[in-house]
Short mmCIF file of C-alpha atoms and ligand atoms in Angstrom, two decimals:
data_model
loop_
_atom_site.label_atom_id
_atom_site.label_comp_id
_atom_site.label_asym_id
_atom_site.label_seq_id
_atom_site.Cartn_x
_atom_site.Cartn_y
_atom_site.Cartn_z
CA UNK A 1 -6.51 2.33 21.74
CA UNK A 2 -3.73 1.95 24.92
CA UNK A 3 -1.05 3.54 25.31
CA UNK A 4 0.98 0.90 23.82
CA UNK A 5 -0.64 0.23 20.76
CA UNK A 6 -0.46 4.14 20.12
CA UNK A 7 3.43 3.53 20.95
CA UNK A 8 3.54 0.80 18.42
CA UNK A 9 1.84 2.81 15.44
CA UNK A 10 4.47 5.64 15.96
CA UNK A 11 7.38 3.75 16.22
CA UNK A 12 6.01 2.21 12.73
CA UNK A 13 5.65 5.32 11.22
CA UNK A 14 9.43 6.44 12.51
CA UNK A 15 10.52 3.73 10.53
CA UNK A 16 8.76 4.20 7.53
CA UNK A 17 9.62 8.18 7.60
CA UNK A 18 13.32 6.85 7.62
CA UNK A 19 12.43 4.48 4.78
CA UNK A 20 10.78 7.30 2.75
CA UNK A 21 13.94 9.84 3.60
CA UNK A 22 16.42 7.51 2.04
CA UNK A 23 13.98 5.98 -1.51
CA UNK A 24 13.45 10.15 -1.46
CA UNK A 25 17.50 10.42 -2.52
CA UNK A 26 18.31 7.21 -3.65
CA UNK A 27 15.62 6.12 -6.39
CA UNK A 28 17.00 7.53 -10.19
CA UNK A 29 15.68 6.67 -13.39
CA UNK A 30 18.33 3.98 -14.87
CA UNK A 31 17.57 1.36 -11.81
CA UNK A 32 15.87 -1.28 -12.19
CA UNK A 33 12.30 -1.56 -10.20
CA UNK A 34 13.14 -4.61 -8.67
CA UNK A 35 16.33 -3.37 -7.39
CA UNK A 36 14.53 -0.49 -5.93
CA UNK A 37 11.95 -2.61 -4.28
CA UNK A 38 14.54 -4.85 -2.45
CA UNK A 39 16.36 -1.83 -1.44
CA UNK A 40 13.71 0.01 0.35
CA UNK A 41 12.34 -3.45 1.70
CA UNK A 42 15.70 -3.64 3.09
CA UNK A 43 15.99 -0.22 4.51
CA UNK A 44 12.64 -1.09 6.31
CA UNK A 45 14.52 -4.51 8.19
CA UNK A 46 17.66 -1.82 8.82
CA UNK A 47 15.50 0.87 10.51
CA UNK A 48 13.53 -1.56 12.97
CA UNK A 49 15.93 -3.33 14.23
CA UNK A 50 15.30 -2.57 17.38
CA UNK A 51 11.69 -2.15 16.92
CA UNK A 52 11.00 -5.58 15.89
CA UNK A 53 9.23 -3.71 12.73
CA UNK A 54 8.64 -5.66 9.58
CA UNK A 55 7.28 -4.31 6.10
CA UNK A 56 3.79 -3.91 6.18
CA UNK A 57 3.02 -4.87 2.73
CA UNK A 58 5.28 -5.46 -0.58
CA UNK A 59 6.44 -1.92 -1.94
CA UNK A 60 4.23 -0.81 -4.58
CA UNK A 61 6.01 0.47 -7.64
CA UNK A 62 2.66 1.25 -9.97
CA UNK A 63 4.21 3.33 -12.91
CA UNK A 64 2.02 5.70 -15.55
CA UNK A 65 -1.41 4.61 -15.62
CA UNK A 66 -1.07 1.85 -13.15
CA UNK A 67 -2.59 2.95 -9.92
CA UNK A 68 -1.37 0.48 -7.71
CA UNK A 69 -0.55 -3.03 -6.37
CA UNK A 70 2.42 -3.56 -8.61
CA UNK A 71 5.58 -4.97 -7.21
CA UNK A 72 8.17 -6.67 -9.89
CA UNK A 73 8.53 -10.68 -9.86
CA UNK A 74 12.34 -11.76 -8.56
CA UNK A 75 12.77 -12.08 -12.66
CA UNK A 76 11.36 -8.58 -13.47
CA UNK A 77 14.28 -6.57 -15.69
CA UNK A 78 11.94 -3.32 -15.70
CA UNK A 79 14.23 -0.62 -15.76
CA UNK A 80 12.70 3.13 -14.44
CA UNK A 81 12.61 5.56 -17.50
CA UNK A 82 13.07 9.24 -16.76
CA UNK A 83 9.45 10.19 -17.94
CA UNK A 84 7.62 7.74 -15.73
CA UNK A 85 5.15 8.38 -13.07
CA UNK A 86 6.03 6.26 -10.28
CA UNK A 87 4.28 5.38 -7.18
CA UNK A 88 6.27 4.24 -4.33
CA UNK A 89 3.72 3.18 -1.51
CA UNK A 90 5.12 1.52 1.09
CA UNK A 91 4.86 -0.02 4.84
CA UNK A 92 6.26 -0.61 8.23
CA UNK A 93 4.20 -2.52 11.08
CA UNK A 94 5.23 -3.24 14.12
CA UNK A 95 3.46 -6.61 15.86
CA UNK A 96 0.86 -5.96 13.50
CA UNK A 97 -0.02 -2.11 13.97
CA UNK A 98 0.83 -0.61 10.22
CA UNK A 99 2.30 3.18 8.98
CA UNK A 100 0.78 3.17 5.43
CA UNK A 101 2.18 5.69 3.13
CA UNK A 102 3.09 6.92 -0.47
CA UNK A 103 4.77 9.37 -2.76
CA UNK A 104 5.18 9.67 -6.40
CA UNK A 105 8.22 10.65 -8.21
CA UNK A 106 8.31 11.66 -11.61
CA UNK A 107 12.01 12.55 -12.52
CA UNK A 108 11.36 15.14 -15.87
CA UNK A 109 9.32 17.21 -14.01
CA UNK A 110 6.11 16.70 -17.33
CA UNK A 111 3.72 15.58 -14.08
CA UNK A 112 4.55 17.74 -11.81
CA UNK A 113 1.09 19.08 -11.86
CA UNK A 114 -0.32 15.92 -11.03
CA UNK A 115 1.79 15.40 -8.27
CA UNK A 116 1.37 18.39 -6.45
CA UNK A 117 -2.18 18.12 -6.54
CA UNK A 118 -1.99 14.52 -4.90
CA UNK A 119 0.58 16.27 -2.46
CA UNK A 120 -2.04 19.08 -1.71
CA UNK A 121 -5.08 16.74 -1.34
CA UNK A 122 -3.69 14.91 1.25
CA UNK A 123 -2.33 18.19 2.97
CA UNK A 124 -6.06 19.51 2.83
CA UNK A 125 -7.72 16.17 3.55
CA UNK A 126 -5.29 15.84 7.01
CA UNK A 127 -5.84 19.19 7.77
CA UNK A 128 -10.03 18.49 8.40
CA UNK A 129 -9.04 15.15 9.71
CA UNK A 130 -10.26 14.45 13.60
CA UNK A 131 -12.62 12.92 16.12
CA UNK A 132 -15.95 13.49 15.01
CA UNK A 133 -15.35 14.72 11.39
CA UNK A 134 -17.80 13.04 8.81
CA UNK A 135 -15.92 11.03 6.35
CA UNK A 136 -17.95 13.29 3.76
CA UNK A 137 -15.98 16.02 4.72
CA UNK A 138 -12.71 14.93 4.27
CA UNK A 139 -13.54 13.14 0.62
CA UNK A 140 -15.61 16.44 -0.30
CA UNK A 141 -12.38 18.30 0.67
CA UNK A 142 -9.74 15.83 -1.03
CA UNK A 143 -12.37 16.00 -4.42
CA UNK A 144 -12.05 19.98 -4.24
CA UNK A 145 -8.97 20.16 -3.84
CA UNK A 146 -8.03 17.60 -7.08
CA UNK A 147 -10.33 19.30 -9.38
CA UNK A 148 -9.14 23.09 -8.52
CA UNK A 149 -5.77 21.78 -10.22
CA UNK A 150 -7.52 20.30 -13.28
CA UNK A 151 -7.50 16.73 -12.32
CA UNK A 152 -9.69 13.79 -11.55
CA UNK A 153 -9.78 12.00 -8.45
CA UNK A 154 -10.06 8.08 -8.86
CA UNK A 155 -13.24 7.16 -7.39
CA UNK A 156 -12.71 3.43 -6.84
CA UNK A 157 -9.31 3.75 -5.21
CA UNK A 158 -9.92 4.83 -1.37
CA UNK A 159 -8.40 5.55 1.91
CA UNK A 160 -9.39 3.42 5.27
CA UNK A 161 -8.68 2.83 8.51
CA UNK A 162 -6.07 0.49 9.69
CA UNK A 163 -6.31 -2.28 12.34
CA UNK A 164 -3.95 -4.80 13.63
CA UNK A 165 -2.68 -6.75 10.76
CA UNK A 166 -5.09 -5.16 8.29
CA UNK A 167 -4.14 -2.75 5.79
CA UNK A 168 -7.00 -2.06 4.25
CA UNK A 169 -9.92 -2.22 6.98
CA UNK A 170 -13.26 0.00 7.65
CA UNK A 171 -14.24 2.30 7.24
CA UNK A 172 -13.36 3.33 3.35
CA UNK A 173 -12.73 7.32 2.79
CA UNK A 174 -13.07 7.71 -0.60
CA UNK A 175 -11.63 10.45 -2.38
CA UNK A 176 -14.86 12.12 -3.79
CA UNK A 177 -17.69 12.87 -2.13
CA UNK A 178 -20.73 10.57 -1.16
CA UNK A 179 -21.66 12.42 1.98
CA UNK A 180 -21.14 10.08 4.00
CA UNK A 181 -22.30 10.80 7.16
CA UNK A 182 -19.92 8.05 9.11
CA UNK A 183 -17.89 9.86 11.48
CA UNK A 184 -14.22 9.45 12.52
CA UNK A 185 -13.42 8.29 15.88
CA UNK A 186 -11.12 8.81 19.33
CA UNK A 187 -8.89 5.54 19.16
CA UNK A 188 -8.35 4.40 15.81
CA UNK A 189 -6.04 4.68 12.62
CA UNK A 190 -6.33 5.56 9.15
CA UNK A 191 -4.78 6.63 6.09
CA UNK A 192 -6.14 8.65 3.76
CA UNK A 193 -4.37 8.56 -0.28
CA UNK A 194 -5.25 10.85 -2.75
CA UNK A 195 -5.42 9.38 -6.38
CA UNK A 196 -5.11 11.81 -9.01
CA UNK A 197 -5.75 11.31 -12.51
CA UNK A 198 -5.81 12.35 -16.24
CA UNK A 199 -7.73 9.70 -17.56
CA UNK A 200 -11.54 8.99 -16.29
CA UNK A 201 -10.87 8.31 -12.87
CA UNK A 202 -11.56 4.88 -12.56
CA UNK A 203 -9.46 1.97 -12.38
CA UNK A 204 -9.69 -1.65 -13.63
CA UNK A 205 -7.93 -4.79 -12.80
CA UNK A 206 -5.26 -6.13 -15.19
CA UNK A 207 -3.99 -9.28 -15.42
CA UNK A 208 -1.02 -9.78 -13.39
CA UNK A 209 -0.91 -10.40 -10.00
CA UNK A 210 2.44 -10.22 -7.46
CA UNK A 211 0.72 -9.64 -4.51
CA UNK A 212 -1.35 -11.79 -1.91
CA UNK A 213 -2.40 -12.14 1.13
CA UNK A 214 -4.44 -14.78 3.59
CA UNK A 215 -8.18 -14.67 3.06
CA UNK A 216 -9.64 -17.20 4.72
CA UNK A 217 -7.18 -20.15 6.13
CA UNK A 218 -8.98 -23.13 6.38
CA UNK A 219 -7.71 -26.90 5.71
CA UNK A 220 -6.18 -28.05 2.29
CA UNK A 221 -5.95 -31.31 0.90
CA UNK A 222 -2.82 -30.53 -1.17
CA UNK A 223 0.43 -30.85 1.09
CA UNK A 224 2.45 -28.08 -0.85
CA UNK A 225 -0.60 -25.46 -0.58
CA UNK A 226 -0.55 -26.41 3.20
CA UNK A 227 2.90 -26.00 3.53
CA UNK A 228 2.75 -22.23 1.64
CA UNK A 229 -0.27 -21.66 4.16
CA UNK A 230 1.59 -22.38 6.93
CA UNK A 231 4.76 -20.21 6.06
CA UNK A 232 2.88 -17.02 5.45
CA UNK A 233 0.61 -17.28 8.24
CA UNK A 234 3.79 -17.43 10.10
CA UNK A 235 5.60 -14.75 8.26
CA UNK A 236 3.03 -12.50 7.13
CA UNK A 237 -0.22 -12.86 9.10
CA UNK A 238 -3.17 -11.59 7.15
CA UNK A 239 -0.64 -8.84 5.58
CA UNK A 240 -0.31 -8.87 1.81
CA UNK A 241 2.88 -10.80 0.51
CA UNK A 242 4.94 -10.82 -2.55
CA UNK A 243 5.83 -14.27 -4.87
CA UNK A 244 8.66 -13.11 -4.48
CA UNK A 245 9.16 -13.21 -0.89
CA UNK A 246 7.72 -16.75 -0.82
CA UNK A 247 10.49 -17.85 -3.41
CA UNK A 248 12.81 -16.58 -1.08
CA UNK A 249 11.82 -17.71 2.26
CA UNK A 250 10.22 -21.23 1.62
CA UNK A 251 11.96 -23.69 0.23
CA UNK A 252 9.15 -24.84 -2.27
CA UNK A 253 10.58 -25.67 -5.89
CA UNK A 254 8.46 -23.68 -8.57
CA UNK A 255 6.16 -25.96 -10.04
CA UNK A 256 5.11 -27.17 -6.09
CA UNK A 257 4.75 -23.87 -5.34
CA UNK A 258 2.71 -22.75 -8.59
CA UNK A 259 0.30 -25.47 -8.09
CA UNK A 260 0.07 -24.42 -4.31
CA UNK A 261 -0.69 -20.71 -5.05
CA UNK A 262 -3.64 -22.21 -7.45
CA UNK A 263 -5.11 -24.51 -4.98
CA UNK A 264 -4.79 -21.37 -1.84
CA UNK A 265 -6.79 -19.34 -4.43
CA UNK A 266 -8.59 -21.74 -5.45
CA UNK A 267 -9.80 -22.91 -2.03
CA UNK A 268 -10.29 -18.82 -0.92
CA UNK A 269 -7.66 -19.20 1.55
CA UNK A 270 -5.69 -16.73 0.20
CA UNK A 271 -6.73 -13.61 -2.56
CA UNK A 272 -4.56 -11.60 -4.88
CA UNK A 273 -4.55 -8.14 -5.61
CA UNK A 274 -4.26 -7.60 -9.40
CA UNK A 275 -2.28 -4.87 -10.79
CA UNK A 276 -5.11 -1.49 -10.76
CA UNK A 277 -4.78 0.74 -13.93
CA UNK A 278 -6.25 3.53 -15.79
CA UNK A 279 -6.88 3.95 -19.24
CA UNK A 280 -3.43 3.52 -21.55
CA UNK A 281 -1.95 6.56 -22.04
CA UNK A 282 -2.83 8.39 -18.92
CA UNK A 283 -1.34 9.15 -15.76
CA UNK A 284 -1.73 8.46 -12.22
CA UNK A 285 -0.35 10.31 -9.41
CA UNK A 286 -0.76 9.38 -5.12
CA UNK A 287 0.01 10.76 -1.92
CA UNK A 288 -0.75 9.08 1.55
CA UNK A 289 -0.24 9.43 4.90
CA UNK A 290 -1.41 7.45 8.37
CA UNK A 291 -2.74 9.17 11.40
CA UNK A 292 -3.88 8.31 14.82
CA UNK A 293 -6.36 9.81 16.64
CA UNK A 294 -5.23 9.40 20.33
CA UNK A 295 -5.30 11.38 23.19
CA UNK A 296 -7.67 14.17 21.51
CA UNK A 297 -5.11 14.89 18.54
CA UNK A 298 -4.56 13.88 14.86
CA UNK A 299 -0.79 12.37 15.11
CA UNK A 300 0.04 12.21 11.33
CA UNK A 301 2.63 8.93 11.56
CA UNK A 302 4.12 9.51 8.08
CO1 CO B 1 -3.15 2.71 1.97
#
């Protein structure tokens, strides 16, 4: 990693932090999801203004026993109820180099368990985090930590490293242990997110899907599906995107841009990432936070 590129994850992560500071006091049960998602989305675009930062990624609003990759549709009416466990992950990168990071709020206080053992796992798990540490370590540490409160971890949700417009690269740190033996390294990024659970600890994919990104671009016969291609390669690189956003930036009438979604998928250009939930009628809680490792010290971004 140079100098710059270091530069460019923290000034990501100073944008997010502002980001997170303002959701912290302005997200109350009564709102309406998607009004909360544009909001923070916005306070993103107002905080890197002169950082030419971007969102990393759509903000994730997974509530109760959805885990994550949730984001309301531009038509959602989902209104936040006092009781619910919401995760707020969200994302600021800055030509391409991504602060990845989430907190849950649950506004009766009836999970607060849950979410101080995410909080706490992600504490501990940062705290062992350096050059040379064996992934095992930090997912033995993060799985400790989670079951001393009484909780399960998720074992198919992970954290990973980060790369330049990629959110989710190698290597995976899960957050149990598998010994891995895979060590850490001088020079790259990663976030590590706690998933904390009620229910089994595994999650499955539903049905709905908000959320995109490009796959593998490659040519397309149909001249709307090239045309959607061609705006979020532009836009969005290979960073996830919302419908949403699409709706809103490309002047593509529905149907035209239905039918182009289907043939991108359809052709593997581009993937979706389903909604990721446990069993009805549990809970799921998450922390994260991105680091560098740069200069011989853990830099926790936010
Ligand atoms: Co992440």
């Amino acid at each position: 990693m140079e100098k710059e590129e270091a530069e460019k994850y923290i000034l990501a992560g100073r944008i997010t932090k502002i980001a997170v500071q303002k959701a912290k006091k302005a997200i109350k049960p009564g709102q309406k999801l998607l009004e909360i998602a544009l909001s923070i989305e916005k306070s993103i675009v107002i905080a890197a203004v002169e950082g030419r930062g971007k969102p990393a990624f759509p903000v994730n609003l997974s509530i109760n026993e959805n885990a994550a990759h949730f984001t309301p549709s531009s038509t959602s009416t989902e209104v936040l109820k006092e009781s619910d466990v919401l995760k707020v992950d969200l994302g600021c990168h800055v030509d391409g180099f991504i602060c990845d990071t989430a907190f849950t709020l649950n506004f009766d206080n009836s999970h607060a368990k849950m979410i101080e053992a995410a909080e706490h796992a992600l504490e501990e798990g940062l705290k062992v985090s350096a050059d040379k540490v064996e992934i095992g370590k930090i997912s033995e540490t993060i799985e400790k930590a989670i079951k001393a409160k009484g909780f399960n971890p998720i074992k198919n949700l992970t954290g990973h490293g980060l790369a330049q417009y990629e959110q989710h690269a190698l290597p995976s740190i899960p957050n149990m242990d598998t010994g891995n033996p895979k060590q850490l390294e001088e020079g790259n990024a990663y976030a590590i997110e706690p998933f904390v659970t009620n229910g089994e600890g595994y999650v499955r994919e539903g049905q709905q899907s908000e959320i995109f990104a490009v796959d593998k671009p490659r040519n397309v016969r149909n001249a709307y599906a090239r045309k959607l291609l061609e705006f979020v390669l532009a836009e969005y690189e290979t960073l996830p995107f919302a419908l949403r956003w699409i709706e809103k930036g490309l002047k593509l009438p529905e149907f035209q841009r239905r039918v182009a979604v289907r043939e991108l998928l359809k052709a593997g250009c581009i993937r979706s990432f389903p909604i990721l939930h446990e069993q009805p009628g549990k809970f799921v809680a998450q922390a994260e936070k991105s680091f560098i490792l740069f200069e011989g010290k853990t830099t926790v971004l936010c």
